[in-house]
Amino acid sequence: MACCCSVSSKHVPNEPDLTPSPWTLRSGRVAMRPGAAERLGLPRATEDEKLLTSKAPGRPHFLEEDTWRVLRILSEFVEGFEALAGVGPAVAVFGSARSAPGSPEYELARVVGAGLAKAGFAVITGGGPGAMEAANRGAHEAGGFSIGCNIELPHEQHLNPYVDLSVEFHYFFARKTMFVKYSDAFVIMPGGFGTLDELFESLTLIQTGKIRNFPVVLIGHAYWDGLLAWMREVQLPAGAIAQADLDLLRVTDDPAEAVRLIAEYARANGIEG
């Protein structure tokens, strides 16, 4: 991947270059600044949208489009597996792409990323801005390994400049597989629909025995306690979930406690680099 960072004349050899690169939107191996697609007259539909949109009945569309799309999906899995196979112990950190640099949420994610790196974990995020950038930045600044699994989106998502290894995806389901397969724990920062999606998918996979019961740690009582209260007061009495399902979650305001919980799990399960 070509680097678009400018190198300062004051850059010290053997020290990380923290100069932010220009924001870009990615479409496979192509990177564009916001607005470039419109100037080129390119369609705004993402590959996920193309895949999931129903076509008019008829065999030709299937033969000419979807069969070949399967090969692209296959390539995303192959490239992801090859890129991440040697990562070692790692933790995925999720959170809002809209957390502004310098905000309390951003700085908290930065501390979490640094703490995980110092404890010997690679940090995996969605590779974008906000809390993802903050966690990658914290890991990078602490000398850890910072990974971004980025996704093609029509807005909001650009690769942040603190990623050591970037894997680009067209499809959410391929990207999600990488998070689950190569992470030994999930840390969930305050976030929106995408963050909730990752949270509840991990809980569903653990609850149904599809993956091992790894730590899922929520950061921020003020943000998450209302959701947990609803689950406890509405879902639990309705029989939709069990107490054991609620027990899959841990909530803390302290990044050090989150790191400690994950490190204890790793030691107990023989997870080593």
Steps between C-alpha positions, in 0.01 A plus 500: 500500500651828396565747777353849463672642808751780456829435678625783720863601480504476879392137501726295726603157362361195684218705654141469377384762252174627648427747220133447410438403138226676299155354554400263224205282412592153386340284233697176490855597410395846382518795742319829437451819695136583581337649190732336248246234405242766412753688287577180309132416458537171686199326659470530879364148560729283713571135425281395796212701355548347156508150648192543719281689253247278323529488124225451246419132446712327244802275477736734307550738794599211724742358248659833415523656846441289811705198399804717445428696817550173690863503386549849643347383828733200501800725435411719798503200731825365354680836522368564851606158626846536348553851637385429856609139557818598685362781713507315835298611803269783396201698623240669282392846611172639369351846538354799325659632182370842607702544819698818442875512571555646843151408625469291818382200296795527263755533777346208690531274194859618458580397856333163443707439187822590680416278797428201280824549307705521819335176616623325185189509281470620144211742460251439219245765401288582201786723386289814475479829690367578846538237770658263248773750421548569871550133587739450209683816600538389861638163393735659245634756746556228761709297255236234441365353178211702359263337248213644299235292321354775287175493303372666185227745603333787314586738786688534829761229458861584421808310606656668802875576501590286803450159339804274456310233304192579296267247338232646274154345459199552275273275707400538864464126557856428386632779720300379801647154461850646541404679821362184656764260367807699602386670823530356849264758649274788398512844660188704425531876528197733476370484145207478263331235288823348374636467853174342619513263204845374600396477866189292444651284230781401737248425777289292260799297385610436860146422618445247221838335544632604160809657658675465836383712791752781479479830693259765372574817696288813479675828583286766668225441754328827411467392138415131539308466827169608344522227236594238758213611726256452211640154432474409867154653558329416169677219314582289805144489648363433151718192476675631189839468668637326809706634787795306360471709184524822697800359683691490169546878530733699723472877541766733633607863493863405555713408195752330730226270631396411145860411411537299821185295430622418151854420612368265771287322241800467267721353773230257613455376144864479401477781246855617436683677224 
